PDB file of C-alpha atoms and ligand atoms in Angstrom:
ATOM      1  CA  UNK A   1      18.277  14.654-122.876  1.00  0.00           C
ATOM      2  CA  UNK A   2      20.542  16.988-120.893  1.00  0.00           C
ATOM      3  CA  UNK A   3      24.171  16.151-120.145  1.00  0.00           C
ATOM      4  CA  UNK A   4      24.558  14.807-116.638  1.00  0.00           C
ATOM      5  CA  UNK A   5      26.573  17.081-114.322  1.00  0.00           C
ATOM      6  CA  UNK A   6      29.444  14.963-113.010  1.00  0.00           C
ATOM      7  CA  UNK A   7      31.268  17.723-111.184  1.00  0.00           C
ATOM      8  CA  UNK A   8      29.829  16.704-107.828  1.00  0.00           C
ATOM      9  CA  UNK A   9      31.017  13.119-108.069  1.00  0.00           C
ATOM     10  CA  UNK A  10      34.468  11.800-107.284  1.00  0.00           C
ATOM     11  CA  UNK A  11      34.082   8.009-107.381  1.00  0.00           C
ATOM     12  CA  UNK A  12      32.092   6.745-110.308  1.00  0.00           C
ATOM     13  CA  UNK A  13      31.307   3.128-111.010  1.00  0.00           C
ATOM     14  CA  UNK A  14      29.745   1.785-114.198  1.00  0.00           C
ATOM     15  CA  UNK A  15      28.137  -1.600-113.480  1.00  0.00           C
ATOM     16  CA  UNK A  16      27.443  -3.392-116.728  1.00  0.00           C
ATOM     17  CA  UNK A  17      25.671  -6.491-118.001  1.00  0.00           C
ATOM     18  CA  UNK A  18      24.967  -8.111-121.347  1.00  0.00           C
ATOM     19  CA  UNK A  19      22.748  -5.248-122.532  1.00  0.00           C
ATOM     20  CA  UNK A  20      25.878  -3.076-122.595  1.00  0.00           C
ATOM     21  CA  UNK A  21      27.132  -5.094-125.602  1.00  0.00           C
ATOM     22  CA  UNK A  22      23.811  -5.702-127.281  1.00  0.00           C
ATOM     23  CA  UNK A  23      24.135  -2.866-129.773  1.00  0.00           C
ATOM     24  CA  UNK A  24      27.565  -4.205-130.714  1.00  0.00           C
ATOM     25  CA  UNK A  25      25.777  -7.369-131.831  1.00  0.00           C
ATOM     26  CA  UNK A  26      26.650  -9.606-128.860  1.00  0.00           C
ATOM     27  CA  UNK A  27      23.483 -11.394-127.811  1.00  0.00           C
ATOM     28  CA  UNK A  28      22.186 -11.027-124.255  1.00  0.00           C
ATOM     29  CA  UNK A  29      21.445 -14.092-122.136  1.00  0.00           C
ATOM     30  CA  UNK A  30      17.757 -13.727-121.413  1.00  0.00           C
ATOM     31  CA  UNK A  31      14.819 -12.392-123.360  1.00  0.00           C
ATOM     32  CA  UNK A  32      14.330 -12.498-127.115  1.00  0.00           C
ATOM     33  CA  UNK A  33      17.337 -13.964-128.928  1.00  0.00           C
ATOM     34  CA  UNK A  34      19.030 -14.648-125.573  1.00  0.00           C
ATOM     35  CA  UNK A  35      21.849 -17.226-125.429  1.00  0.00           C
ATOM     36  CA  UNK A  36      20.066 -19.324-122.767  1.00  0.00           C
ATOM     37  CA  UNK A  37      17.081 -19.597-125.109  1.00  0.00           C
ATOM     38  CA  UNK A  38      19.164 -21.607-127.632  1.00  0.00           C
ATOM     39  CA  UNK A  39      21.792 -23.257-125.431  1.00  0.00           C
ATOM     40  CA  UNK A  40      21.000 -25.005-122.214  1.00  0.00           C
ATOM     41  CA  UNK A  41      23.015 -24.038-119.153  1.00  0.00           C
ATOM     42  CA  UNK A  42      23.218 -27.698-118.091  1.00  0.00           C
ATOM     43  CA  UNK A  43      24.910 -28.632-121.362  1.00  0.00           C
ATOM     44  CA  UNK A  44      27.201 -25.659-121.864  1.00  0.00           C
ATOM     45  CA  UNK A  45      27.659 -23.532-118.779  1.00  0.00           C
ATOM     46  CA  UNK A  46      28.452 -25.552-115.710  1.00  0.00           C
ATOM     47  CA  UNK A  47      31.379 -27.561-114.389  1.00  0.00           C
ATOM     48  CA  UNK A  48      29.469 -30.858-114.750  1.00  0.00           C
ATOM     49  CA  UNK A  49      28.921 -30.157-118.487  1.00  0.00           C
ATOM     50  CA  UNK A  50      32.660 -29.585-118.907  1.00  0.00           C
ATOM     51  CA  UNK A  51      33.542 -32.713-116.927  1.00  0.00           C
ATOM     52  CA  UNK A  52      31.132 -34.737-119.117  1.00  0.00           C
ATOM     53  CA  UNK A  53      32.153 -33.328-122.454  1.00  0.00           C
ATOM     54  CA  UNK A  54      34.992 -30.794-122.457  1.00  0.00           C
ATOM     55  CA  UNK A  55      35.223 -30.660-126.276  1.00  0.00           C
ATOM     56  CA  UNK A  56      31.572 -29.696-126.619  1.00  0.00           C
ATOM     57  CA  UNK A  57      31.848 -26.967-123.980  1.00  0.00           C
ATOM     58  CA  UNK A  58      35.098 -25.632-125.432  1.00  0.00           C
ATOM     59  CA  UNK A  59      33.478 -25.646-128.909  1.00  0.00           C
ATOM     60  CA  UNK A  60      30.598 -23.540-127.604  1.00  0.00           C
ATOM     61  CA  UNK A  61      32.972 -21.012-126.051  1.00  0.00           C
ATOM     62  CA  UNK A  62      35.091 -20.923-129.183  1.00  0.00           C
ATOM     63  CA  UNK A  63      31.987 -20.114-131.180  1.00  0.00           C
ATOM     64  CA  UNK A  64      31.158 -17.319-128.773  1.00  0.00           C
ATOM     65  CA  UNK A  65      34.701 -15.916-129.103  1.00  0.00           C
ATOM     66  CA  UNK A  66      34.355 -15.831-132.889  1.00  0.00           C
ATOM     67  CA  UNK A  67      31.027 -14.061-132.726  1.00  0.00           C
ATOM     68  CA  UNK A  68      32.423 -11.490-130.246  1.00  0.00           C
ATOM     69  CA  UNK A  69      35.460 -10.897-132.459  1.00  0.00           C
ATOM     70  CA  UNK A  70      33.098 -10.123-135.322  1.00  0.00           C
ATOM     71  CA  UNK A  71      31.590  -7.299-133.171  1.00  0.00           C
ATOM     72  CA  UNK A  72      33.059  -3.936-132.292  1.00  0.00           C
ATOM     73  CA  UNK A  73      32.651  -1.798-129.156  1.00  0.00           C
ATOM     74  CA  UNK A  74      30.126   1.002-129.657  1.00  0.00           C
ATOM     75  CA  UNK A  75      30.096   4.697-128.708  1.00  0.00           C
ATOM     76  CA  UNK A  76      28.739   3.864-125.250  1.00  0.00           C
ATOM     77  CA  UNK A  77      31.805   1.743-124.498  1.00  0.00           C
ATOM     78  CA  UNK A  78      34.008   4.537-125.747  1.00  0.00           C
ATOM     79  CA  UNK A  79      32.268   7.193-123.638  1.00  0.00           C
ATOM     80  CA  UNK A  80      33.040   5.106-120.527  1.00  0.00           C
ATOM     81  CA  UNK A  81      36.630   4.527-121.678  1.00  0.00           C
ATOM     82  CA  UNK A  82      37.067   8.293-121.996  1.00  0.00           C
ATOM     83  CA  UNK A  83      36.464   8.651-118.260  1.00  0.00           C
ATOM     84  CA  UNK A  84      39.735   7.223-116.962  1.00  0.00           C
ATOM     85  CA  UNK A  85      38.930   7.741-113.302  1.00  0.00           C
ATOM     86  CA  UNK A  86      35.628   5.888-113.479  1.00  0.00           C
ATOM     87  CA  UNK A  87      35.753   2.233-112.590  1.00  0.00           C
ATOM     88  CA  UNK A  88      33.985  -0.467-114.498  1.00  0.00           C
ATOM     89  CA  UNK A  89      32.534  -3.515-112.769  1.00  0.00           C
ATOM     90  CA  UNK A  90      31.150  -5.852-115.385  1.00  0.00           C
ATOM     91  CA  UNK A  91      29.356  -9.167-115.501  1.00  0.00           C
ATOM     92  CA  UNK A  92      30.377  -9.456-119.130  1.00  0.00           C
ATOM     93  CA  UNK A  93      33.035 -11.872-120.284  1.00  0.00           C
ATOM     94  CA  UNK A  94      33.371 -10.412-123.772  1.00  0.00           C
ATOM     95  CA  UNK A  95      36.225  -7.953-123.160  1.00  0.00           C
ATOM     96  CA  UNK A  96      34.424  -5.147-125.011  1.00  0.00           C
ATOM     97  CA  UNK A  97      35.209  -2.466-122.399  1.00  0.00           C
ATOM     98  CA  UNK A  98      38.922  -3.248-122.662  1.00  0.00           C
ATOM     99  CA  UNK A  99      38.755  -3.191-126.471  1.00  0.00           C
ATOM    100  CA  UNK A 100      37.179   0.257-126.219  1.00  0.00           C
ATOM    101  CA  UNK A 101      40.119   1.358-124.078  1.00  0.00           C
ATOM    102  CA  UNK A 102      38.923   1.039-120.469  1.00  0.00           C
ATOM    103  CA  UNK A 103      41.944   0.321-118.321  1.00  0.00           C
ATOM    104  CA  UNK A 104      40.510  -0.848-115.052  1.00  0.00           C
ATOM    105  CA  UNK A 105      37.765  -3.402-115.548  1.00  0.00           C
ATOM    106  CA  UNK A 106      36.687  -5.703-112.759  1.00  0.00           C
ATOM    107  CA  UNK A 107      35.339  -8.838-114.461  1.00  0.00           C
ATOM    108  CA  UNK A 108      32.969 -10.536-112.014  1.00  0.00           C
ATOM    109  CA  UNK A 109      32.301 -13.534-114.211  1.00  0.00           C
ATOM    110  CA  UNK A 110      35.754 -14.077-115.686  1.00  0.00           C
ATOM    111  CA  UNK A 111      36.729 -13.791-119.318  1.00  0.00           C
ATOM    112  CA  UNK A 112      36.221 -15.541-122.661  1.00  0.00           C
ATOM    113  CA  UNK A 113      39.866 -14.651-123.325  1.00  0.00           C
ATOM    114  CA  UNK A 114      41.484 -16.693-120.562  1.00  0.00           C
ATOM    115  CA  UNK A 115      41.884 -20.412-120.018  1.00  0.00           C
ATOM    116  CA  UNK A 116      42.950 -22.167-116.863  1.00  0.00           C
ATOM    117  CA  UNK A 117      44.008 -25.618-115.812  1.00  0.00           C
ATOM    118  CA  UNK A 118      42.428 -26.834-112.632  1.00  0.00           C
ATOM    119  CA  UNK A 119      45.013 -29.627-112.391  1.00  0.00           C
ATOM    120  CA  UNK A 120      48.252 -27.591-112.224  1.00  0.00           C
ATOM    121  CA  UNK A 121      46.851 -24.072-111.715  1.00  0.00           C
ATOM    122  CA  UNK A 122      48.153 -22.658-115.011  1.00  0.00           C
ATOM    123  CA  UNK A 123      46.115 -19.634-116.210  1.00  0.00           C
ATOM    124  CA  UNK A 124      46.757 -18.038-119.591  1.00  0.00           C
ATOM    125  CA  UNK A 125      45.460 -15.399-121.906  1.00  0.00           C
ATOM    126  CA  UNK A 126      44.319 -16.704-125.289  1.00  0.00           C
ATOM    127  CA  UNK A 127      42.916 -14.069-127.630  1.00  0.00           C
ATOM    128  CA  UNK A 128      42.448 -15.787-131.003  1.00  0.00           C
ATOM    129  CA  UNK A 129      39.349 -16.924-132.844  1.00  0.00           C
ATOM    130  CA  UNK A 130      40.341 -20.511-132.046  1.00  0.00           C
ATOM    131  CA  UNK A 131      42.002 -21.731-128.920  1.00  0.00           C
ATOM    132  CA  UNK A 132      45.810 -22.105-129.307  1.00  0.00           C
ATOM    133  CA  UNK A 133      45.556 -25.378-127.416  1.00  0.00           C
ATOM    134  CA  UNK A 134      42.761 -27.194-125.682  1.00  0.00           C
ATOM    135  CA  UNK A 135      45.016 -29.094-123.352  1.00  0.00           C
ATOM    136  CA  UNK A 136      47.516 -27.811-120.831  1.00  0.00           C
ATOM    137  CA  UNK A 137      51.214 -28.796-120.931  1.00  0.00           C
ATOM    138  CA  UNK A 138      50.415 -31.069-117.967  1.00  0.00           C
ATOM    139  CA  UNK A 139      47.970 -33.033-120.138  1.00  0.00           C
ATOM    140  CA  UNK A 140      44.651 -31.902-118.586  1.00  0.00           C
ATOM    141  CA  UNK A 141      41.893 -30.097-120.410  1.00  0.00           C
ATOM    142  CA  UNK A 142      42.094 -26.308-120.303  1.00  0.00           C
ATOM    143  CA  UNK A 143      38.875 -24.746-119.034  1.00  0.00           C
ATOM    144  CA  UNK A 144      37.480 -21.295-119.939  1.00  0.00           C
ATOM    145  CA  UNK A 145      38.263 -19.043-116.978  1.00  0.00           C
ATOM    146  CA  UNK A 146      34.610 -18.121-116.602  1.00  0.00           C
ATOM    147  CA  UNK A 147      32.243 -18.298-113.666  1.00  0.00           C
ATOM    148  CA  UNK A 148      29.729 -20.912-114.708  1.00  0.00           C
ATOM    149  CA  UNK A 149      26.469 -21.666-112.896  1.00  0.00           C
ATOM    150  CA  UNK A 150      27.237 -23.248-109.553  1.00  0.00           C
ATOM    151  CA  UNK A 151      30.777 -21.782-109.426  1.00  0.00           C
ATOM    152  CA  UNK A 152      31.926 -19.465-106.664  1.00  0.00           C
ATOM    153  CA  UNK A 153      33.005 -16.003-107.684  1.00  0.00           C
ATOM    154  CA  UNK A 154      36.696 -15.292-107.111  1.00  0.00           C
ATOM    155  CA  UNK A 155      36.794 -13.794-103.601  1.00  0.00           C
ATOM    156  CA  UNK A 156      39.528 -11.331-104.569  1.00  0.00           C
ATOM    157  CA  UNK A 157      37.504 -10.053-107.508  1.00  0.00           C
ATOM    158  CA  UNK A 158      34.387  -9.851-105.322  1.00  0.00           C
ATOM    159  CA  UNK A 159      36.200  -7.808-102.692  1.00  0.00           C
ATOM    160  CA  UNK A 160      37.661  -5.400-105.275  1.00  0.00           C
ATOM    161  CA  UNK A 161      34.140  -4.919-106.710  1.00  0.00           C
ATOM    162  CA  UNK A 162      32.556  -4.489-103.261  1.00  0.00           C
ATOM    163  CA  UNK A 163      35.234  -1.997-102.302  1.00  0.00           C
ATOM    164  CA  UNK A 164      34.734   0.035-105.513  1.00  0.00           C
ATOM    165  CA  UNK A 165      30.946   0.019-105.195  1.00  0.00           C
ATOM    166  CA  UNK A 166      30.835   0.546-101.444  1.00  0.00           C
ATOM    167  CA  UNK A 167      32.950   3.684-101.915  1.00  0.00           C
ATOM    168  CA  UNK A 168      31.364   5.146-104.995  1.00  0.00           C
ATOM    169  CA  UNK A 169      29.177   8.241-104.934  1.00  0.00           C
ATOM    170  CA  UNK A 170      27.740   7.676-108.411  1.00  0.00           C
ATOM    171  CA  UNK A 171      26.639   4.246-109.584  1.00  0.00           C
ATOM    172  CA  UNK A 172      25.421   3.716-113.093  1.00  0.00           C
ATOM    173  CA  UNK A 173      23.887   0.300-113.865  1.00  0.00           C
ATOM    174  CA  UNK A 174      23.613  -0.554-117.544  1.00  0.00           C
ATOM    175  CA  UNK A 175      22.036  -3.428-119.339  1.00  0.00           C
ATOM    176  CA  UNK A 176      21.608  -6.033-116.645  1.00  0.00           C
ATOM    177  CA  UNK A 177      18.461  -7.936-115.696  1.00  0.00           C
ATOM    178  CA  UNK A 178      19.734  -8.165-112.099  1.00  0.00           C
ATOM    179  CA  UNK A 179      18.838 -11.809-111.797  1.00  0.00           C
ATOM    180  CA  UNK A 180      22.228 -13.471-111.173  1.00  0.00           C
ATOM    181  CA  UNK A 181      23.627 -13.377-107.699  1.00  0.00           C
ATOM    182  CA  UNK A 182      25.802 -12.184-106.059  1.00  0.00           C
ATOM    183  CA  UNK A 183      26.220  -9.510-108.752  1.00  0.00           C
ATOM    184  CA  UNK A 184      22.507  -8.693-108.464  1.00  0.00           C
ATOM    185  CA  UNK A 185      23.175  -7.388-104.947  1.00  0.00           C
ATOM    186  CA  UNK A 186      25.522  -4.625-106.064  1.00  0.00           C
ATOM    187  CA  UNK A 187      22.877  -2.011-106.930  1.00  0.00           C
ATOM    188  CA  UNK A 188      21.563  -2.337-103.381  1.00  0.00           C
ATOM    189  CA  UNK A 189      25.054  -2.043-101.948  1.00  0.00           C
ATOM    190  CA  UNK A 190      25.535   1.195-103.900  1.00  0.00           C
ATOM    191  CA  UNK A 191      22.221   2.528-102.692  1.00  0.00           C
ATOM    192  CA  UNK A 192      22.943   1.678 -99.039  1.00  0.00           C
ATOM    193  CA  UNK A 193      26.408   3.277 -99.319  1.00  0.00           C
ATOM    194  CA  UNK A 194      24.633   6.518-100.255  1.00  0.00           C
ATOM    195  CA  UNK A 195      25.604   6.680-103.920  1.00  0.00           C
ATOM    196  CA  UNK A 196      23.413   8.379-106.457  1.00  0.00           C
ATOM    197  CA  UNK A 197      22.079   5.448-108.501  1.00  0.00           C
ATOM    198  CA  UNK A 198      21.172   5.562-112.165  1.00  0.00           C
ATOM    199  CA  UNK A 199      19.835   2.756-114.312  1.00  0.00           C
ATOM    200  CA  UNK A 200      20.116   2.722-118.112  1.00  0.00           C
ATOM    201  CA  UNK A 201      18.037  -0.044-119.730  1.00  0.00           C
ATOM    202  CA  UNK A 202      15.281  -0.165-122.351  1.00  0.00           C
ATOM    203  CA  UNK A 203      13.408  -2.482-119.948  1.00  0.00           C
ATOM    204  CA  UNK A 204      14.479  -1.298-116.494  1.00  0.00           C
ATOM    205  CA  UNK A 205      15.103  -4.051-113.961  1.00  0.00           C
ATOM    206  CA  UNK A 206      14.150  -2.040-110.880  1.00  0.00           C
ATOM    207  CA  UNK A 207      16.894  -3.910-109.048  1.00  0.00           C
ATOM    208  CA  UNK A 208      17.051  -1.159-106.423  1.00  0.00           C
ATOM    209  CA  UNK A 209      15.523   2.242-105.764  1.00  0.00           C
ATOM    210  CA  UNK A 210      17.239   4.197-108.447  1.00  0.00           C
ATOM    211  CA  UNK A 211      17.460   8.000-108.286  1.00  0.00           C
ATOM    212  CA  UNK A 212      17.072   8.109-112.015  1.00  0.00           C
ATOM    213  CA  UNK A 213      15.965   5.523-114.554  1.00  0.00           C
ATOM    214  CA  UNK A 214      16.690   6.179-118.221  1.00  0.00           C
ATOM    215  CA  UNK A 215      14.641   3.897-120.433  1.00  0.00           C
ATOM    216  CA  UNK A 216      16.856   3.522-123.430  1.00  0.00           C
ATOM    217  CA  UNK A 217      19.743   1.736-125.127  1.00  0.00           C
ATOM    218  CA  UNK A 218      23.283   2.055-123.811  1.00  0.00           C
ATOM    219  CA  UNK A 219      24.775   3.157-127.104  1.00  0.00           C
ATOM    220  CA  UNK A 220      22.288   6.019-127.398  1.00  0.00           C
ATOM    221  CA  UNK A 221      21.928   7.114-123.806  1.00  0.00           C
ATOM    222  CA  UNK A 222      25.579   7.099-122.680  1.00  0.00           C
ATOM    223  CA  UNK A 223      26.803   9.610-125.353  1.00  0.00           C
ATOM    224  CA  UNK A 224      23.841  11.903-124.507  1.00  0.00           C
ATOM    225  CA  UNK A 225      24.354  11.778-120.742  1.00  0.00           C
ATOM    226  CA  UNK A 226      28.142  11.692-120.527  1.00  0.00           C
ATOM    227  CA  UNK A 227      29.390  12.386-124.060  1.00  0.00           C
ATOM    228  CA  UNK A 228      30.788  15.793-123.323  1.00  0.00           C
ATOM    229  CA  UNK A 229      32.470  14.814-120.020  1.00  0.00           C
TER     230      UNK A 229
HETATM  231  P1  LIG B 301      20.568 -10.574-119.186  1.00  0.00           P
HETATM  232  O1  LIG B 301      20.518 -11.209-120.572  1.00  0.00           O
HETATM  233  O2  LIG B 301      20.000 -11.322-118.097  1.00  0.00           O
HETATM  234  O3  LIG B 301      19.914  -9.133-119.235  1.00  0.00           O
HETATM  235  C1  LIG B 301      20.234  -8.245-120.240  1.00  0.00           C
HETATM  236  C2  LIG B 301      19.610  -6.869-119.895  1.00  0.00           C
HETATM  237  O4  LIG B 301      20.033  -5.959-120.891  1.00  0.00           O
HETATM  238  C3  LIG B 301      18.095  -6.814-119.861  1.00  0.00           C
HETATM  239  O5  LIG B 301      17.655  -6.169-118.691  1.00  0.00           O
HETATM  240  C4  LIG B 301      17.744  -6.043-121.112  1.00  0.00           C
HETATM  241  O6  LIG B 301      16.541  -5.239-120.941  1.00  0.00           O
HETATM  242  C5  LIG B 301      18.964  -5.102-121.226  1.00  0.00           C
HETATM  243  N1  LIG B 301      19.236  -4.565-122.564  1.00  0.00           N
HETATM  244  C6  LIG B 301      18.965  -5.128-123.771  1.00  0.00           C
HETATM  245  N2  LIG B 301      19.415  -4.333-124.749  1.00  0.00           N
HETATM  246  C7  LIG B 301      19.983  -3.242-124.199  1.00  0.00           C
HETATM  247  C8  LIG B 301      20.621  -2.067-124.679  1.00  0.00           C
HETATM  248  N3  LIG B 301      20.796  -1.831-125.973  1.00  0.00           N
HETATM  249  N4  LIG B 301      21.100  -1.170-123.777  1.00  0.00           N
HETATM  250  C9  LIG B 301      20.975  -1.393-122.449  1.00  0.00           C
HETATM  251  N5  LIG B 301      20.358  -2.477-121.916  1.00  0.00           N
HETATM  252  C10 LIG B 301      19.880  -3.417-122.753  1.00  0.00           C
HETATM  253  O7  LIG B 301      22.114 -10.253-118.935  1.00  0.00           O
HETATM  254  P2  LIG B 301      22.897 -10.022-117.570  1.00  0.00           P
HETATM  255  O8  LIG B 301      22.067  -9.306-116.560  1.00  0.00           O
HETATM  256  O9  LIG B 301      24.245  -9.447-117.862  1.00  0.00           O
HETATM  257  O10 LIG B 301      26.608 -15.042-116.295  1.00  0.00           O
HETATM  258  O11 LIG B 301      23.093 -11.523-117.047  1.00  0.00           O
HETATM  259  C11 LIG B 301      23.792 -11.762-115.891  1.00  0.00           C
HETATM  260  C12 LIG B 301      24.607 -13.028-116.021  1.00  0.00           C
HETATM  261  O12 LIG B 301      23.765 -14.111-116.424  1.00  0.00           O
HETATM  262  C13 LIG B 301      25.675 -13.001-117.065  1.00  0.00           C
HETATM  263  O13 LIG B 301      26.888 -12.397-116.642  1.00  0.00           O
HETATM  264  C14 LIG B 301      25.888 -14.453-117.387  1.00  0.00           C
HETATM  265  C15 LIG B 301      24.446 -14.895-117.451  1.00  0.00           C
HETATM  266  O14 LIG B 301      24.218 -16.204-117.231  1.00  0.00           O
HETATM  267  C16 LIG B 301      27.433 -16.032-116.535  1.00  0.00           C
HETATM  268  O15 LIG B 301      27.618 -16.485-117.639  1.00  0.00           O
HETATM  269  C17 LIG B 301      28.072 -16.552-115.315  1.00  0.00           C
HETATM  270 ZN1  LIG B 302      47.907 -28.014-116.274  1.00  0.00          ZN
END
């Protein structure tokens, strides 16, 4: 596989999903071994589940934090991090891009490493294997600052992502099934804005008309395409 010539491109966006972290050992959501195959969304990933049983939902997210902390970013994450002008728009909540050194990461679906209080508005970083506290100083339960099913995306985060993607001239989608909206609309936005669109995925999603589809794993393909950039 030849190295991709980046010299013609000025605004590069990497758009990533769960497949980006798969080779690090973080399970994807769908398909074989996917998280939603073992855990039901209704019980673990929606506001109603949290309202019904906050301890159970916090326990699930704590377990996910531990399993992510047992994983390390791979060479693909590092290749992206070595391109400081490229922007990363991710659906992932695992913080792997940041751990690899990416500075500017737009997290569409929030983060496993933040908690918020919907009673008083407190929002805090919490990076450990276990949560420092499960309740806010105001007495309410702290909630993972994650976009669950049925939640609206943060409009500010959405507009930052739309601005980055609408203005990019090279869009590289990696490891997403393209099934969850509104994120699933971003490949089409890139295409309509005239960007060159590339997909990297062992099972390509065909989410838009890509100029190039590389059937392969992120950790193998990214170093080959962009490793010498
Ligand atoms: P999915 O689990 O839906 O899709 C994972 C994609 O990664 C599939 O297209 C796989 O073919 C691909 N894949 C697997 N291994 C790969 C590898 N080594 N390299 C590259 N690609 C690989 O994950 P997402 O599309 O990210 O939302 O899911 C979108 C959203 O649904 C998530 O952000 C999450 C989930 O519910 C929330 O939790 C709100
Ligand atoms: Zn509070």
